[in-house]
Amino acid sequence: MLGAAGAGLGAAAGELLKFADRGGALQLALLTGAWFAPAGFGMAFGIRLGLDLHLRAGPRLDGTVLLAAGLGGLGGFAAFALGQWVYADTIAAGGTGIPMLWREGFRTSVWGLAGGCLGAVVGPEIPNLGIWRGLAGGLAGGVLACLLFVAISVAGGPEPIARILGLTAFGGLLGGMIVLAEAMLRGPRVEIRWGRTGRVVVALGKTPVLIGSGPGNTVVVTGIARRALGFEMAGGRVICRDAETGSRETVAAGWARRLEDVTVTVRGLPPGAGNGHRRAMP
Protein backbone atom coordinates (compact mmCIF):
# COMPACT_ATOMS: atom_id res chain seq x y z
CA MET A 1 0.00 0.00 0.00
CA LEU A 2 2.81 2.41 0.80
CA GLY A 3 4.52 1.50 -2.47
CA ALA A 4 1.29 2.31 -4.32
CA ALA A 5 0.88 5.61 -2.45
CA GLY A 6 4.46 6.65 -3.17
CA ALA A 7 4.12 5.70 -6.83
CA GLY A 8 0.83 7.56 -7.21
CA LEU A 9 2.22 10.77 -5.72
CA GLY A 10 5.34 10.46 -7.84
CA ALA A 11 3.29 9.79 -10.97
CA ALA A 12 1.19 12.90 -10.36
CA ALA A 13 4.39 14.94 -9.98
CA GLY A 14 5.87 13.30 -13.07
CA GLU A 15 2.88 14.37 -15.20
CA LEU A 16 4.21 17.92 -14.91
CA LEU A 17 7.24 16.74 -16.91
CA LYS A 18 5.28 14.72 -19.48
CA PHE A 19 5.24 17.20 -22.35
CA ALA A 20 3.97 16.61 -25.86
CA ASP A 21 6.46 15.27 -28.37
CA ARG A 22 8.84 18.13 -28.97
CA GLY A 23 12.48 18.54 -29.77
CA GLY A 24 14.72 15.69 -30.85
CA ALA A 25 14.71 12.04 -29.85
CA LEU A 26 17.27 12.64 -27.10
CA GLN A 27 15.21 15.38 -25.47
CA LEU A 28 12.07 13.24 -25.58
CA ALA A 29 13.95 10.27 -24.09
CA LEU A 30 15.24 12.43 -21.23
CA LEU A 31 11.76 13.85 -20.59
CA THR A 32 10.26 10.36 -20.54
CA GLY A 33 12.88 9.22 -18.04
CA ALA A 34 12.27 12.31 -15.93
CA TRP A 35 8.51 11.59 -16.03
CA PHE A 36 9.02 8.18 -14.41
CA ALA A 37 11.82 9.13 -11.98
CA PRO A 38 9.52 10.65 -9.29
CA ALA A 39 7.33 7.53 -9.38
CA GLY A 40 10.39 5.29 -9.06
CA PHE A 41 11.61 7.37 -6.13
CA GLY A 42 8.18 7.23 -4.47
CA MET A 43 7.86 3.45 -4.97
CA ALA A 44 11.24 2.66 -3.47
CA PHE A 45 10.70 5.09 -0.60
CA GLY A 46 7.21 3.77 0.17
CA ILE A 47 8.26 0.11 0.10
CA ARG A 48 11.28 0.80 2.31
CA LEU A 49 9.04 2.65 4.74
CA GLY A 50 6.65 -0.31 4.77
CA LEU A 51 9.49 -2.74 5.45
CA ASP A 52 10.69 -0.63 8.37
CA LEU A 53 7.20 -0.48 9.84
CA HIS A 54 6.89 -4.26 9.48
CA LEU A 55 10.32 -5.33 10.71
CA ARG A 56 11.45 -2.45 12.89
CA ALA A 57 8.22 -1.04 14.31
CA GLY A 58 8.88 2.44 12.95
CA PRO A 59 10.29 4.43 10.02
CA ARG A 60 14.03 4.75 9.65
CA LEU A 61 14.55 7.97 7.71
CA ASP A 62 18.31 7.82 7.39
CA GLY A 63 20.79 7.93 4.54
CA THR A 64 20.23 4.30 3.54
CA VAL A 65 16.52 4.92 2.91
CA LEU A 66 17.22 8.03 0.83
CA LEU A 67 19.92 6.15 -1.07
CA ALA A 68 17.52 3.31 -1.90
CA ALA A 69 14.84 5.79 -3.01
CA GLY A 70 17.39 7.70 -5.09
CA LEU A 71 18.57 4.51 -6.76
CA GLY A 72 14.94 3.59 -7.44
CA GLY A 73 14.36 6.92 -9.16
CA LEU A 74 17.62 6.62 -11.10
CA GLY A 75 16.87 3.06 -12.21
CA GLY A 76 13.40 4.07 -13.38
CA PHE A 77 14.79 7.08 -15.22
CA ALA A 78 17.37 4.95 -17.02
CA ALA A 79 14.87 2.24 -18.00
CA PHE A 80 12.28 4.63 -19.43
CA ALA A 81 14.78 6.96 -21.10
CA LEU A 82 16.46 4.00 -22.78
CA GLY A 83 13.09 2.52 -23.71
CA GLN A 84 11.89 5.77 -25.29
CA TRP A 85 15.16 6.12 -27.20
CA VAL A 86 14.90 2.60 -28.62
CA TYR A 87 11.18 3.05 -29.34
CA ALA A 88 11.75 6.27 -31.30
CA ASP A 89 14.61 4.72 -33.24
CA THR A 90 12.89 1.46 -34.18
CA ILE A 91 9.16 1.02 -33.54
CA ALA A 92 8.00 4.62 -34.03
CA ALA A 93 10.22 4.92 -37.09
CA GLY A 94 8.29 2.03 -38.63
CA GLY A 95 5.09 4.08 -38.67
CA THR A 96 1.70 2.46 -38.67
CA GLY A 97 3.11 -0.71 -40.17
CA ILE A 98 4.17 -1.97 -36.74
CA PRO A 99 1.49 -4.24 -35.24
CA MET A 100 -0.09 -3.06 -31.97
CA LEU A 101 1.01 -6.27 -30.29
CA TRP A 102 4.66 -5.42 -30.96
CA ARG A 103 4.25 -1.83 -29.73
CA GLU A 104 2.51 -2.81 -26.51
CA GLY A 105 4.85 -5.74 -26.01
CA PHE A 106 7.79 -3.35 -26.14
CA ARG A 107 6.08 -0.99 -23.68
CA THR A 108 5.48 -3.91 -21.34
CA SER A 109 9.13 -4.93 -21.50
CA VAL A 110 10.18 -1.38 -20.54
CA TRP A 111 7.84 -1.34 -17.54
CA GLY A 112 9.14 -4.77 -16.60
CA LEU A 113 12.75 -3.55 -16.86
CA ALA A 114 11.95 -0.58 -14.62
CA GLY A 115 10.24 -2.89 -12.11
CA GLY A 116 13.24 -5.19 -12.14
CA CYS A 117 15.57 -2.26 -11.37
CA LEU A 118 13.38 -1.18 -8.47
CA GLY A 119 13.06 -4.74 -7.17
CA ALA A 120 16.83 -5.16 -7.27
CA VAL A 121 17.16 -2.02 -5.13
CA VAL A 122 14.54 -3.06 -2.55
CA GLY A 123 15.20 -6.83 -2.52
CA PRO A 124 18.37 -6.75 -0.39
CA GLU A 125 16.45 -4.90 2.32
CA ILE A 126 14.33 -8.01 2.94
CA PRO A 127 16.45 -10.44 4.96
CA ASN A 128 17.96 -13.14 2.72
CA LEU A 129 15.79 -12.26 -0.31
CA GLY A 130 18.67 -10.78 -2.31
CA ILE A 131 19.02 -8.85 -5.53
CA TRP A 132 17.97 -11.55 -8.01
CA ARG A 133 14.74 -12.58 -6.30
CA GLY A 134 13.89 -8.92 -5.78
CA LEU A 135 14.57 -8.30 -9.48
CA ALA A 136 12.28 -11.18 -10.47
CA GLY A 137 9.48 -9.91 -8.24
CA GLY A 138 9.88 -6.36 -9.54
CA LEU A 139 9.88 -7.57 -13.15
CA ALA A 140 6.58 -9.39 -12.61
CA GLY A 141 5.07 -6.34 -10.90
CA GLY A 142 6.09 -4.05 -13.76
CA VAL A 143 4.64 -6.33 -16.42
CA LEU A 144 1.31 -6.70 -14.59
CA ALA A 145 1.06 -2.93 -14.02
CA CYS A 146 1.71 -2.21 -17.70
CA LEU A 147 -1.01 -4.66 -18.73
CA LEU A 148 -3.41 -2.71 -16.49
CA PHE A 149 -2.27 0.57 -18.09
CA VAL A 150 -2.85 -0.85 -21.59
CA ALA A 151 -6.30 -2.15 -20.57
CA ILE A 152 -7.34 1.31 -19.28
CA SER A 153 -6.01 2.97 -22.45
CA VAL A 154 -7.78 0.51 -24.75
CA ALA A 155 -11.03 1.05 -22.82
CA GLY A 156 -10.85 4.71 -23.78
CA GLY A 157 -9.66 6.20 -20.50
CA PRO A 158 -7.72 9.50 -20.62
CA GLU A 159 -4.04 8.73 -21.04
CA PRO A 160 -2.84 10.90 -18.08
CA ILE A 161 -5.31 9.09 -15.79
CA ALA A 162 -4.23 5.75 -17.24
CA ARG A 163 -0.59 6.60 -16.56
CA ILE A 164 -1.23 7.67 -12.96
CA LEU A 165 -3.43 4.65 -12.23
CA GLY A 166 -0.97 2.35 -13.97
CA LEU A 167 1.98 3.65 -11.96
CA THR A 168 -0.01 3.55 -8.72
CA ALA A 169 -0.77 -0.10 -9.45
CA PHE A 170 2.90 -0.50 -10.35
CA GLY A 171 3.94 0.49 -6.83
CA GLY A 172 1.40 -1.80 -5.19
CA LEU A 173 2.18 -4.75 -7.46
CA LEU A 174 5.92 -4.22 -7.07
CA GLY A 175 5.64 -4.43 -3.29
CA GLY A 176 3.24 -7.35 -3.51
CA MET A 177 5.42 -9.33 -5.91
CA ILE A 178 8.52 -8.80 -3.80
CA VAL A 179 6.64 -10.03 -0.73
CA LEU A 180 5.37 -13.00 -2.77
CA ALA A 181 8.92 -13.79 -3.88
CA GLU A 182 10.00 -13.76 -0.22
CA ALA A 183 7.06 -15.98 0.78
CA MET A 184 8.03 -18.53 -1.91
CA LEU A 185 11.52 -18.97 -0.50
CA ARG A 186 12.01 -22.52 0.64
CA GLY A 187 13.98 -23.28 3.76
CA PRO A 188 14.17 -22.38 7.41
CA ARG A 189 12.55 -19.33 8.91
CA VAL A 190 12.29 -17.70 12.27
CA GLU A 191 8.89 -16.58 13.53
CA ILE A 192 8.58 -13.80 16.09
CA ARG A 193 5.26 -13.32 17.89
CA TRP A 194 4.26 -10.80 20.53
CA GLY A 195 1.00 -9.60 22.01
CA ARG A 196 -2.22 -10.73 20.37
CA THR A 197 -1.50 -9.83 16.77
CA GLY A 198 2.20 -9.05 16.43
CA ARG A 199 3.92 -11.49 14.05
CA VAL A 200 6.97 -11.35 11.79
CA VAL A 201 8.40 -14.26 9.80
CA VAL A 202 11.92 -13.85 8.39
CA ALA A 203 13.75 -16.22 6.05
CA LEU A 204 17.11 -17.49 7.26
CA GLY A 205 20.20 -17.61 5.09
CA LYS A 206 23.76 -16.34 4.90
CA THR A 207 22.83 -12.96 6.36
CA PRO A 208 22.34 -13.20 10.15
CA VAL A 209 18.89 -12.32 11.47
CA LEU A 210 19.19 -10.33 14.70
CA ILE A 211 16.33 -9.86 17.14
CA GLY A 212 16.19 -7.27 19.90
CA SER A 213 14.89 -3.86 20.93
CA GLY A 214 17.89 -1.89 19.63
CA PRO A 215 17.75 -0.04 16.28
CA GLY A 216 20.50 -2.13 14.69
CA ASN A 217 18.53 -5.39 14.69
CA THR A 218 16.86 -7.06 11.72
CA VAL A 219 13.61 -7.33 13.71
CA VAL A 220 13.01 -4.73 16.40
CA VAL A 221 10.64 -5.69 19.24
CA THR A 222 10.23 -3.56 22.34
CA GLY A 223 10.38 -4.97 25.86
CA ILE A 224 13.37 -7.31 25.37
CA ALA A 225 17.14 -6.91 25.43
CA ARG A 226 18.72 -4.55 22.92
CA ARG A 227 20.30 -7.57 21.25
CA ALA A 228 18.60 -10.79 22.36
CA LEU A 229 19.05 -13.54 19.76
CA GLY A 230 20.79 -14.04 16.44
CA PHE A 231 20.19 -16.74 13.82
CA GLU A 232 22.24 -17.75 10.81
CA MET A 233 22.74 -20.69 8.46
CA ALA A 234 26.00 -22.65 8.39
CA GLY A 235 26.48 -25.91 6.51
CA GLY A 236 22.73 -26.44 6.20
CA ARG A 237 22.22 -26.01 9.94
CA VAL A 238 20.52 -23.22 11.84
CA ILE A 239 22.77 -21.67 14.47
CA CYS A 240 21.24 -19.65 17.29
CA ARG A 241 23.39 -17.28 19.30
CA ASP A 242 22.21 -15.97 22.64
CA ALA A 243 23.63 -12.45 22.80
CA GLU A 244 23.20 -12.19 26.57
CA THR A 245 25.13 -15.36 27.47
CA GLY A 246 27.27 -15.62 24.34
CA SER A 247 26.28 -19.28 23.86
CA ARG A 248 25.73 -20.85 20.44
CA GLU A 249 23.72 -23.94 19.56
CA THR A 250 22.39 -25.79 16.54
CA VAL A 251 18.59 -25.77 16.59
CA ALA A 252 15.89 -27.75 14.77
CA ALA A 253 12.32 -27.13 13.68
CA GLY A 254 10.07 -26.34 16.60
CA TRP A 255 12.83 -24.88 18.75
CA ALA A 256 11.34 -21.99 20.68
CA ARG A 257 12.41 -19.36 23.18
CA ARG A 258 10.22 -17.01 25.17
CA LEU A 259 11.56 -13.53 25.90
CA GLU A 260 9.15 -11.66 28.15
CA ASP A 261 6.01 -11.34 26.00
CA VAL A 262 7.85 -12.37 22.82
CA THR A 263 8.03 -15.93 21.44
CA VAL A 264 10.70 -16.86 18.90
CA THR A 265 10.24 -20.13 16.99
CA VAL A 266 12.26 -21.84 14.24
CA ARG A 267 10.15 -23.08 11.32
CA GLY A 268 10.64 -24.76 7.97
CA LEU A 269 13.15 -27.49 8.82
CA PRO A 270 12.43 -31.21 8.98
CA PRO A 271 12.15 -32.25 12.64
CA GLY A 272 15.59 -32.95 14.00
CA ALA A 273 17.42 -31.40 11.04
CA GLY A 274 20.89 -30.13 11.77
CA ASN A 275 21.64 -32.76 14.41
CA GLY A 276 20.85 -30.25 17.09
CA HIS A 277 19.09 -30.77 20.36
CA ARG A 278 15.55 -29.57 20.50
CA ARG A 279 15.19 -27.50 23.60
CA ALA A 280 11.85 -26.95 25.28
CA MET A 281 10.61 -23.46 25.80
CA PRO A 282 11.64 -22.26 29.27
Coordinates of C-alpha atoms in Angstrom, one line a residue:
M1 CA 0.0 0.0 0.0
L2 CA 2.8 2.4 0.8
G3 CA 4.5 1.5 -2.5
A4 CA 1.3 2.3 -4.3
A5 CA 0.9 5.6 -2.4
G6 CA 4.5 6.7 -3.2
A7 CA 4.1 5.7 -6.8
G8 CA 0.8 7.6 -7.2
L9 CA 2.2 10.8 -5.7
G10 CA 5.3 10.5 -7.8
A11 CA 3.3 9.8 -11.0
A12 CA 1.2 12.9 -10.4
A13 CA 4.4 14.9 -10.0
G14 CA 5.9 13.3 -13.1
E15 CA 2.9 14.4 -15.2
L16 CA 4.2 17.9 -14.9
L17 CA 7.2 16.7 -16.9
K18 CA 5.3 14.7 -19.5
F19 CA 5.2 17.2 -22.4
A20 CA 4.0 16.6 -25.9
D21 CA 6.5 15.3 -28.4
R22 CA 8.8 18.1 -29.0
G23 CA 12.5 18.5 -29.8
G24 CA 14.7 15.7 -30.8
A25 CA 14.7 12.0 -29.9
L26 CA 17.3 12.6 -27.1
Q27 CA 15.2 15.4 -25.5
L28 CA 12.1 13.2 -25.6
A29 CA 14.0 10.3 -24.1
L30 CA 15.2 12.4 -21.2
L31 CA 11.8 13.9 -20.6
T32 CA 10.3 10.4 -20.5
G33 CA 12.9 9.2 -18.0
A34 CA 12.3 12.3 -15.9
W35 CA 8.5 11.6 -16.0
F36 CA 9.0 8.2 -14.4
A37 CA 11.8 9.1 -12.0
P38 CA 9.5 10.7 -9.3
A39 CA 7.3 7.5 -9.4
G40 CA 10.4 5.3 -9.1
F41 CA 11.6 7.4 -6.1
G42 CA 8.2 7.2 -4.5
M43 CA 7.9 3.5 -5.0
A44 CA 11.2 2.7 -3.5
F45 CA 10.7 5.1 -0.6
G46 CA 7.2 3.8 0.2
I47 CA 8.3 0.1 0.1
R48 CA 11.3 0.8 2.3
L49 CA 9.0 2.7 4.7
G50 CA 6.6 -0.3 4.8
L51 CA 9.5 -2.7 5.5
D52 CA 10.7 -0.6 8.4
L53 CA 7.2 -0.5 9.8
H54 CA 6.9 -4.3 9.5
L55 CA 10.3 -5.3 10.7
R56 CA 11.4 -2.4 12.9
A57 CA 8.2 -1.0 14.3
G58 CA 8.9 2.4 13.0
P59 CA 10.3 4.4 10.0
R60 CA 14.0 4.7 9.6
L61 CA 14.5 8.0 7.7
D62 CA 18.3 7.8 7.4
G63 CA 20.8 7.9 4.5
T64 CA 20.2 4.3 3.5
V65 CA 16.5 4.9 2.9
L66 CA 17.2 8.0 0.8
L67 CA 19.9 6.2 -1.1
A68 CA 17.5 3.3 -1.9
A69 CA 14.8 5.8 -3.0
G70 CA 17.4 7.7 -5.1
L71 CA 18.6 4.5 -6.8
G72 CA 14.9 3.6 -7.4
G73 CA 14.4 6.9 -9.2
L74 CA 17.6 6.6 -11.1
G75 CA 16.9 3.1 -12.2
G76 CA 13.4 4.1 -13.4
F77 CA 14.8 7.1 -15.2
A78 CA 17.4 5.0 -17.0
A79 CA 14.9 2.2 -18.0
F80 CA 12.3 4.6 -19.4
A81 CA 14.8 7.0 -21.1
L82 CA 16.5 4.0 -22.8
G83 CA 13.1 2.5 -23.7
Q84 CA 11.9 5.8 -25.3
W85 CA 15.2 6.1 -27.2
V86 CA 14.9 2.6 -28.6
Y87 CA 11.2 3.0 -29.3
A88 CA 11.8 6.3 -31.3
D89 CA 14.6 4.7 -33.2
T90 CA 12.9 1.5 -34.2
I91 CA 9.2 1.0 -33.5
A92 CA 8.0 4.6 -34.0
A93 CA 10.2 4.9 -37.1
G94 CA 8.3 2.0 -38.6
G95 CA 5.1 4.1 -38.7
T96 CA 1.7 2.5 -38.7
G97 CA 3.1 -0.7 -40.2
I98 CA 4.2 -2.0 -36.7
P99 CA 1.5 -4.2 -35.2
M100 CA -0.1 -3.1 -32.0
L101 CA 1.0 -6.3 -30.3
W102 CA 4.7 -5.4 -31.0
R103 CA 4.2 -1.8 -29.7
E104 CA 2.5 -2.8 -26.5
G105 CA 4.9 -5.7 -26.0
F106 CA 7.8 -3.3 -26.1
R107 CA 6.1 -1.0 -23.7
T108 CA 5.5 -3.9 -21.3
S109 CA 9.1 -4.9 -21.5
V110 CA 10.2 -1.4 -20.5
W111 CA 7.8 -1.3 -17.5
G112 CA 9.1 -4.8 -16.6
L113 CA 12.7 -3.6 -16.9
A114 CA 12.0 -0.6 -14.6
G115 CA 10.2 -2.9 -12.1
G116 CA 13.2 -5.2 -12.1
C117 CA 15.6 -2.3 -11.4
L118 CA 13.4 -1.2 -8.5
G119 CA 13.1 -4.7 -7.2
A120 CA 16.8 -5.2 -7.3
V121 CA 17.2 -2.0 -5.1
V122 CA 14.5 -3.1 -2.6
G123 CA 15.2 -6.8 -2.5
P124 CA 18.4 -6.7 -0.4
E125 CA 16.4 -4.9 2.3
I126 CA 14.3 -8.0 2.9
P127 CA 16.5 -10.4 5.0
N128 CA 18.0 -13.1 2.7
L129 CA 15.8 -12.3 -0.3
G130 CA 18.7 -10.8 -2.3
I131 CA 19.0 -8.8 -5.5
W132 CA 18.0 -11.6 -8.0
R133 CA 14.7 -12.6 -6.3
G134 CA 13.9 -8.9 -5.8
L135 CA 14.6 -8.3 -9.5
A136 CA 12.3 -11.2 -10.5
G137 CA 9.5 -9.9 -8.2
G138 CA 9.9 -6.4 -9.5
L139 CA 9.9 -7.6 -13.2
A140 CA 6.6 -9.4 -12.6
G141 CA 5.1 -6.3 -10.9
G142 CA 6.1 -4.0 -13.8
V143 CA 4.6 -6.3 -16.4
L144 CA 1.3 -6.7 -14.6
A145 CA 1.1 -2.9 -14.0
C146 CA 1.7 -2.2 -17.7
L147 CA -1.0 -4.7 -18.7
L148 CA -3.4 -2.7 -16.5
F149 CA -2.3 0.6 -18.1
V150 CA -2.9 -0.9 -21.6
A151 CA -6.3 -2.1 -20.6
I152 CA -7.3 1.3 -19.3
S153 CA -6.0 3.0 -22.4
V154 CA -7.8 0.5 -24.7
A155 CA -11.0 1.0 -22.8
G156 CA -10.8 4.7 -23.8
G157 CA -9.7 6.2 -20.5
P158 CA -7.7 9.5 -20.6
E159 CA -4.0 8.7 -21.0
P160 CA -2.8 10.9 -18.1
I161 CA -5.3 9.1 -15.8
A162 CA -4.2 5.8 -17.2
R163 CA -0.6 6.6 -16.6
I164 CA -1.2 7.7 -13.0
L165 CA -3.4 4.6 -12.2
G166 CA -1.0 2.4 -14.0
L167 CA 2.0 3.6 -12.0
T168 CA 0.0 3.5 -8.7
A169 CA -0.8 -0.1 -9.5
F170 CA 2.9 -0.5 -10.3
G171 CA 3.9 0.5 -6.8
G172 CA 1.4 -1.8 -5.2
L173 CA 2.2 -4.8 -7.5
L174 CA 5.9 -4.2 -7.1
G175 CA 5.6 -4.4 -3.3
G176 CA 3.2 -7.4 -3.5
M177 CA 5.4 -9.3 -5.9
I178 CA 8.5 -8.8 -3.8
V179 CA 6.6 -10.0 -0.7
L180 CA 5.4 -13.0 -2.8
A181 CA 8.9 -13.8 -3.9
E182 CA 10.0 -13.8 -0.2
A183 CA 7.1 -16.0 0.8
M184 CA 8.0 -18.5 -1.9
L185 CA 11.5 -19.0 -0.5
R186 CA 12.0 -22.5 0.6
G187 CA 14.0 -23.3 3.8
P188 CA 14.2 -22.4 7.4
R189 CA 12.6 -19.3 8.9
V190 CA 12.3 -17.7 12.3
E191 CA 8.9 -16.6 13.5
I192 CA 8.6 -13.8 16.1
R193 CA 5.3 -13.3 17.9
W194 CA 4.3 -10.8 20.5
G195 CA 1.0 -9.6 22.0
R196 CA -2.2 -10.7 20.4
T197 CA -1.5 -9.8 16.8
G198 CA 2.2 -9.1 16.4
R199 CA 3.9 -11.5 14.1
V200 CA 7.0 -11.4 11.8
V201 CA 8.4 -14.3 9.8
V202 CA 11.9 -13.8 8.4
A203 CA 13.7 -16.2 6.1
L204 CA 17.1 -17.5 7.3
G205 CA 20.2 -17.6 5.1
K206 CA 23.8 -16.3 4.9
T207 CA 22.8 -13.0 6.4
P208 CA 22.3 -13.2 10.2
V209 CA 18.9 -12.3 11.5
L210 CA 19.2 -10.3 14.7
I211 CA 16.3 -9.9 17.1
G212 CA 16.2 -7.3 19.9
S213 CA 14.9 -3.9 20.9
G214 CA 17.9 -1.9 19.6
P215 CA 17.8 0.0 16.3
G216 CA 20.5 -2.1 14.7
N217 CA 18.5 -5.4 14.7
T218 CA 16.9 -7.1 11.7
V219 CA 13.6 -7.3 13.7
V220 CA 13.0 -4.7 16.4
V221 CA 10.6 -5.7 19.2
T222 CA 10.2 -3.6 22.3
G223 CA 10.4 -5.0 25.9
I224 CA 13.4 -7.3 25.4
A225 CA 17.1 -6.9 25.4
R226 CA 18.7 -4.5 22.9
R227 CA 20.3 -7.6 21.2
A228 CA 18.6 -10.8 22.4
L229 CA 19.1 -13.5 19.8
G230 CA 20.8 -14.0 16.4
F231 CA 20.2 -16.7 13.8
E232 CA 22.2 -17.8 10.8
M233 CA 22.7 -20.7 8.5
A234 CA 26.0 -22.6 8.4
G235 CA 26.5 -25.9 6.5
G236 CA 22.7 -26.4 6.2
R237 CA 22.2 -26.0 9.9
V238 CA 20.5 -23.2 11.8
I239 CA 22.8 -21.7 14.5
C240 CA 21.2 -19.6 17.3
R241 CA 23.4 -17.3 19.3
D242 CA 22.2 -16.0 22.6
A243 CA 23.6 -12.4 22.8
E244 CA 23.2 -12.2 26.6
T245 CA 25.1 -15.4 27.5
G246 CA 27.3 -15.6 24.3
S247 CA 26.3 -19.3 23.9
R248 CA 25.7 -20.8 20.4
E249 CA 23.7 -23.9 19.6
T250 CA 22.4 -25.8 16.5
V251 CA 18.6 -25.8 16.6
A252 CA 15.9 -27.8 14.8
A253 CA 12.3 -27.1 13.7
G254 CA 10.1 -26.3 16.6
W255 CA 12.8 -24.9 18.7
A256 CA 11.3 -22.0 20.7
R257 CA 12.4 -19.4 23.2
R258 CA 10.2 -17.0 25.2
L259 CA 11.6 -13.5 25.9
E260 CA 9.2 -11.7 28.2
D261 CA 6.0 -11.3 26.0
V262 CA 7.9 -12.4 22.8
T263 CA 8.0 -15.9 21.4
V264 CA 10.7 -16.9 18.9
T265 CA 10.2 -20.1 17.0
V266 CA 12.3 -21.8 14.2
R267 CA 10.1 -23.1 11.3
G268 CA 10.6 -24.8 8.0
L269 CA 13.2 -27.5 8.8
P270 CA 12.4 -31.2 9.0
P271 CA 12.1 -32.2 12.6
G272 CA 15.6 -33.0 14.0
A273 CA 17.4 -31.4 11.0
G274 CA 20.9 -30.1 11.8
N275 CA 21.6 -32.8 14.4
G276 CA 20.9 -30.3 17.1
H277 CA 19.1 -30.8 20.4
R278 CA 15.5 -29.6 20.5
R279 CA 15.2 -27.5 23.6
A280 CA 11.9 -27.0 25.3
M281 CA 10.6 -23.5 25.8
P282 CA 11.6 -22.3 29.3

